[in-house]
PDB file of C-alpha atoms in Angstrom:
ATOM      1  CA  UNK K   1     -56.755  19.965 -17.794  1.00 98.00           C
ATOM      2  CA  UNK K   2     -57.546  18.243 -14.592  1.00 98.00           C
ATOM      3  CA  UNK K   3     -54.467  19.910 -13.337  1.00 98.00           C
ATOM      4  CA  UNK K   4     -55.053  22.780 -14.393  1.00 98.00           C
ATOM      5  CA  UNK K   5     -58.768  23.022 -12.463  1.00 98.00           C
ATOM      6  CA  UNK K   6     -57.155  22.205  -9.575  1.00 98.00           C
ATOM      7  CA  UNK K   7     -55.223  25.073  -9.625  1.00 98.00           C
ATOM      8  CA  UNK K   8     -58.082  27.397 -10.539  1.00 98.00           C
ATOM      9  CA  UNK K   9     -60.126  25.683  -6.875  1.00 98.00           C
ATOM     10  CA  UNK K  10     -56.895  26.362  -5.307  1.00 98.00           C
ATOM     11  CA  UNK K  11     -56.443  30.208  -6.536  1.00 97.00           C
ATOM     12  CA  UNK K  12     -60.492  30.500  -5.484  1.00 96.00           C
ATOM     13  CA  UNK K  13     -60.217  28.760  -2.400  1.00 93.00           C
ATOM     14  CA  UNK K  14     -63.040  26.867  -2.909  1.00 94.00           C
ATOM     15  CA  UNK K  15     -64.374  23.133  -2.929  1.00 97.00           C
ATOM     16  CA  UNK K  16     -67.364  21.694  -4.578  1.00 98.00           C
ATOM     17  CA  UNK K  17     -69.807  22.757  -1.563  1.00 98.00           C
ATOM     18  CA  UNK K  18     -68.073  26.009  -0.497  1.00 97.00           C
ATOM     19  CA  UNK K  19     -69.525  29.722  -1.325  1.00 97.00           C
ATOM     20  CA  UNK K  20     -68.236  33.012  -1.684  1.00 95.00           C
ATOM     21  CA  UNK K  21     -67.473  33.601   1.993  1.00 91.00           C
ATOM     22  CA  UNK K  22     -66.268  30.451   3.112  1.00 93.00           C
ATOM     23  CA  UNK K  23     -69.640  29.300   4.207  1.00 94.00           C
ATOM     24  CA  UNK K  24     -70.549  25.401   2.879  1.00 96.00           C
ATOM     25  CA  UNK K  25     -73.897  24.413   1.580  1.00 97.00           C
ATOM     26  CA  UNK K  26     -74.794  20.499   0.967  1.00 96.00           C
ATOM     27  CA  UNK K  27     -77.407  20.411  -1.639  1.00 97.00           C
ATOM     28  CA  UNK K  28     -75.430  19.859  -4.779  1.00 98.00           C
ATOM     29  CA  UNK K  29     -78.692  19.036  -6.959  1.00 98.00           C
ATOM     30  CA  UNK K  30     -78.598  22.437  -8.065  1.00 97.00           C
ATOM     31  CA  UNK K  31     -76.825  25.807  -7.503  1.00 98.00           C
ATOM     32  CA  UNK K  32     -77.469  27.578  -3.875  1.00 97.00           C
ATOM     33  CA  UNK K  33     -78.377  30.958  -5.627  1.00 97.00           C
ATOM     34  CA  UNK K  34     -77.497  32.827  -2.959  1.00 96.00           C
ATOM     35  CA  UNK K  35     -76.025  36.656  -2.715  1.00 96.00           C
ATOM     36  CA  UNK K  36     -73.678  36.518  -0.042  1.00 95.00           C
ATOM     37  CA  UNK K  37     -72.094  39.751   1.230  1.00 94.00           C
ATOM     38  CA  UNK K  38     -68.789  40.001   2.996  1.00 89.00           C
ATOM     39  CA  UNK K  39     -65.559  42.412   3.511  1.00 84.00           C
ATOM     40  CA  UNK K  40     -67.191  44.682   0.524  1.00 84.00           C
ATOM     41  CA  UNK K  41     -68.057  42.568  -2.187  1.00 86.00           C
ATOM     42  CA  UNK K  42     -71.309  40.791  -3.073  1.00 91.00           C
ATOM     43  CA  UNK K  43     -71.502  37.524  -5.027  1.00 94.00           C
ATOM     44  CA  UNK K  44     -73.593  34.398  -5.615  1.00 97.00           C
ATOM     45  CA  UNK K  45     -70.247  32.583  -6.356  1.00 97.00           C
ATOM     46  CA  UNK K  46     -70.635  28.901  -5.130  1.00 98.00           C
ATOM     47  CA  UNK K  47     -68.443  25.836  -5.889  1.00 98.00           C
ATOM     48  CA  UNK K  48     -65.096  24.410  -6.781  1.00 98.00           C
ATOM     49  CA  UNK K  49     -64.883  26.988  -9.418  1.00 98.00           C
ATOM     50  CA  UNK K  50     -66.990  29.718  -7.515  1.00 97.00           C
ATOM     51  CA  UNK K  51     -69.565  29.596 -10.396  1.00 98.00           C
ATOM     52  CA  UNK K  52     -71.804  32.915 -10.620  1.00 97.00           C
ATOM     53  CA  UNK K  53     -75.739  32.160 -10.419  1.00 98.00           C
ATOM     54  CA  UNK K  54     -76.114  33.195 -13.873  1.00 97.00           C
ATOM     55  CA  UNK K  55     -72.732  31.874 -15.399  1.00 98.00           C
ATOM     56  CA  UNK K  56     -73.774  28.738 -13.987  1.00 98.00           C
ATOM     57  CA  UNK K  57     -77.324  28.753 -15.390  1.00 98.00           C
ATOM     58  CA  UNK K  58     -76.127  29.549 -18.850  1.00 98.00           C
ATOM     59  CA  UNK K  59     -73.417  26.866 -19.117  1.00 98.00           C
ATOM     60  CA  UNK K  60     -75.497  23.988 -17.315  1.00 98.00           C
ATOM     61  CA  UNK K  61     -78.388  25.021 -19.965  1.00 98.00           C
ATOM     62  CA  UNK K  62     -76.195  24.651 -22.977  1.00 97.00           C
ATOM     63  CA  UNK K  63     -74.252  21.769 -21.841  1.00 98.00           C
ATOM     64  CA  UNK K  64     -77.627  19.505 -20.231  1.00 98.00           C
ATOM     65  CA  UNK K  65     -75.989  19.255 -16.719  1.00 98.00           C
ATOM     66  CA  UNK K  66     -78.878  18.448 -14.145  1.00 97.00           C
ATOM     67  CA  UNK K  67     -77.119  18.798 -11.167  1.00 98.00           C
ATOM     68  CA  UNK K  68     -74.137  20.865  -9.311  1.00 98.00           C
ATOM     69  CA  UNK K  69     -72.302  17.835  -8.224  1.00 98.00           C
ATOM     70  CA  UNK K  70     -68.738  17.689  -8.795  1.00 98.00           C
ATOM     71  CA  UNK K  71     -68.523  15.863 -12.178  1.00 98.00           C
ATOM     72  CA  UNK K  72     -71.050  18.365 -13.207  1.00 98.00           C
ATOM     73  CA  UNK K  73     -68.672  21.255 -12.016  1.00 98.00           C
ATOM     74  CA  UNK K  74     -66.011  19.970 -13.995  1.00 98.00           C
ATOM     75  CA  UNK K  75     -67.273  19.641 -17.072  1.00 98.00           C
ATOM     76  CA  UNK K  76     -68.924  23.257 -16.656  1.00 98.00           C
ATOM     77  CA  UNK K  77     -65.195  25.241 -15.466  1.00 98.00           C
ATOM     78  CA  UNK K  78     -64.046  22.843 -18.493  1.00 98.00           C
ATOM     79  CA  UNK K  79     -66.567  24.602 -21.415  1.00 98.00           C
ATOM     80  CA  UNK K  80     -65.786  27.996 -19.336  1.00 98.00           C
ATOM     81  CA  UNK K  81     -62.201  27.357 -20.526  1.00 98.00           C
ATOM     82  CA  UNK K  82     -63.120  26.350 -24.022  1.00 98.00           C
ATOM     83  CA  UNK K  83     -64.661  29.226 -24.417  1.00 97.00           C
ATOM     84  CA  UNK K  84     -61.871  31.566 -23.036  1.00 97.00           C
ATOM     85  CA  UNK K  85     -59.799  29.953 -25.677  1.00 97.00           C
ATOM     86  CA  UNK K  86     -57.425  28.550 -22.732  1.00 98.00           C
ATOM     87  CA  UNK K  87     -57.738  24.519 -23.544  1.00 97.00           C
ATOM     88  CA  UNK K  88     -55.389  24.588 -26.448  1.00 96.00           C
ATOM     89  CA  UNK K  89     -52.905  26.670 -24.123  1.00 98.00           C
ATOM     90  CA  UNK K  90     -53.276  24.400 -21.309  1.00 98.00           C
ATOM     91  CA  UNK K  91     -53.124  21.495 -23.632  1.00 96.00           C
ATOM     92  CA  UNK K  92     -49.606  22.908 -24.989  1.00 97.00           C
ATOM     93  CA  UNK K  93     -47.995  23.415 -21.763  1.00 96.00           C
ATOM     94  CA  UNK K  94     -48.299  27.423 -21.674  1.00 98.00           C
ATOM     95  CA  UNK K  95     -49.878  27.651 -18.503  1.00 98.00           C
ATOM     96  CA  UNK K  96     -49.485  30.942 -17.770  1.00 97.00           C
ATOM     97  CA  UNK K  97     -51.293  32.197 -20.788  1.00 98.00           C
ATOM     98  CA  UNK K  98     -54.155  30.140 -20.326  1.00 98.00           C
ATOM     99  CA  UNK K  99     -54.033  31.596 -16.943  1.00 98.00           C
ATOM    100  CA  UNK K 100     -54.266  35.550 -18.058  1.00 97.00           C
ATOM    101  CA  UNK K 101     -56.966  33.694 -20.430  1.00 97.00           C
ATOM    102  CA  UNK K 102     -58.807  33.032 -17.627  1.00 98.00           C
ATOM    103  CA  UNK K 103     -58.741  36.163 -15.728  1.00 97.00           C
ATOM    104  CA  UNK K 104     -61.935  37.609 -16.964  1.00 96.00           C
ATOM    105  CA  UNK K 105     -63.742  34.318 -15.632  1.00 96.00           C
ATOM    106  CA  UNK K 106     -62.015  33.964 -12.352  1.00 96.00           C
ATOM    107  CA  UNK K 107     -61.176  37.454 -10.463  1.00 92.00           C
ATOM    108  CA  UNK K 108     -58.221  35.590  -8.259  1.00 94.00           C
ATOM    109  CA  UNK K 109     -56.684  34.771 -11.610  1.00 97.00           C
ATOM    110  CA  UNK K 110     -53.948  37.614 -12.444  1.00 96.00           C
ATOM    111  CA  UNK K 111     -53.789  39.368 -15.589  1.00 93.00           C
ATOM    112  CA  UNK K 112     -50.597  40.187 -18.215  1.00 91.00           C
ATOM    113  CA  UNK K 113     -50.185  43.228 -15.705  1.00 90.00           C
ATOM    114  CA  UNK K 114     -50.456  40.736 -12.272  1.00 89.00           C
ATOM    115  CA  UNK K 115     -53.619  42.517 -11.650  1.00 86.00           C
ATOM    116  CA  UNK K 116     -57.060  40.968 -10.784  1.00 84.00           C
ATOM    117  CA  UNK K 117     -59.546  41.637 -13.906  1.00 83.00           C
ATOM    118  CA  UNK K 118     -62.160  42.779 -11.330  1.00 81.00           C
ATOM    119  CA  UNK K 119     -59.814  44.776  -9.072  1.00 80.00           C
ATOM    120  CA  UNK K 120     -60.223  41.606  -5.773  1.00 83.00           C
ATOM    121  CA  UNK K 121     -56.797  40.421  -4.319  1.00 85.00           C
ATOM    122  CA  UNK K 122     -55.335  37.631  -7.139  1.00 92.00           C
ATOM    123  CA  UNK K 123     -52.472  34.707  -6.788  1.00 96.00           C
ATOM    124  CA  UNK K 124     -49.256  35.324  -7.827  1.00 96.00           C
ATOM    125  CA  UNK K 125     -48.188  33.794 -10.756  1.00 97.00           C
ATOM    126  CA  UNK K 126     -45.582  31.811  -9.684  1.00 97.00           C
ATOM    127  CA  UNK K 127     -47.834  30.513  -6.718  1.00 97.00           C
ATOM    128  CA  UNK K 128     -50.270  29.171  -9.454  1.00 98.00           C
ATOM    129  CA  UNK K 129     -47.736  27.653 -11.860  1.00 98.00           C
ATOM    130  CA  UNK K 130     -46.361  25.619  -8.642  1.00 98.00           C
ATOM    131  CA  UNK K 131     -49.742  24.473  -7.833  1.00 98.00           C
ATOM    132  CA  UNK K 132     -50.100  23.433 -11.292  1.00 98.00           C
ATOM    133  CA  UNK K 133     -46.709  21.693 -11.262  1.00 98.00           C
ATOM    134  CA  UNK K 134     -47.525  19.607  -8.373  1.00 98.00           C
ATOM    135  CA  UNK K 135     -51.230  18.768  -9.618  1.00 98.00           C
ATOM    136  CA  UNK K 136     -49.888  17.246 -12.881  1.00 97.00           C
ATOM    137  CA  UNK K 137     -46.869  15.677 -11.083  1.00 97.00           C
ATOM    138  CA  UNK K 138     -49.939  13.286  -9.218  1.00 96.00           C
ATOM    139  CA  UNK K 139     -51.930  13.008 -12.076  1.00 95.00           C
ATOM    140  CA  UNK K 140     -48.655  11.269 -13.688  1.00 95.00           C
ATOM    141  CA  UNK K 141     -48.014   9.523 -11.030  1.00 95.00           C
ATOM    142  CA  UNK K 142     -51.204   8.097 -10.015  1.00 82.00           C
TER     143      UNK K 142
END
């Protein structure tokens, strides 16, 4: 699983205290709820796993989490994934169907069709299942 949230950070290009835009906030008590605009789009997306204001609300509600530090980011992309059905996939070794799984949470995730579920620029497949490859290969290791 670990693994496989790194490669969702890579495919968003984000770390814990990045938001949509590149730009890096440092308070990680809570979500920046911000709207950033830039090349077109709009979003509040902020974090490792470029967590929407409101997604991020809802699943740090249900789950208790107090803060937006990493741990808490974690656990949150990790109930996002429950709930797209893609643990058990992940868990299995089919990657790249947990990936298409995930496509309606994270728009640089590809579909079935190698489209993005939003219509935004997505990975390639086969870049994603080599940063997945990699990530597990150190997680075994270490």
């Amino acid at each position: 699983v670990r693994a496989f949230l790194d490669t969702i950070a890579y495919a968003e290009g984000a770390d814990y205290n990045v938001q949509f835009g590149g730009g890096r906030f440092s308070d990680l008590s809570r979500h920046p709820d911000q709207v950033i605009r830039r090349n077109g789009y709009s979003s509040s997306a902020a974090g490792r796993y470029q967590f929407l204001t409101n997604t991020w609300n809802e699943v740090a509600g249900r789950l208790g989490l107090r803060d937006f530090q990493p741990e808490s980011q974690d656990i949150g992309a990790t109930e996002l994934l429950r709930r797209r059905n893609a643990l058990g996939d992940i868990l299995s070794g089919n990657v790249e169907s947990a990936i298409v799984r995930s496509a309606p949470e994270w728009a640089s995730l590809p579909t079935r069709s190698g489209r993005s579920y939003y219509g935004q620029p997505v990975r390639r497949m086969s870049d994603l299942m080599r940063v997945y490859r990699e990530s597990l290969q150190r997680y075994q290791a270490g």
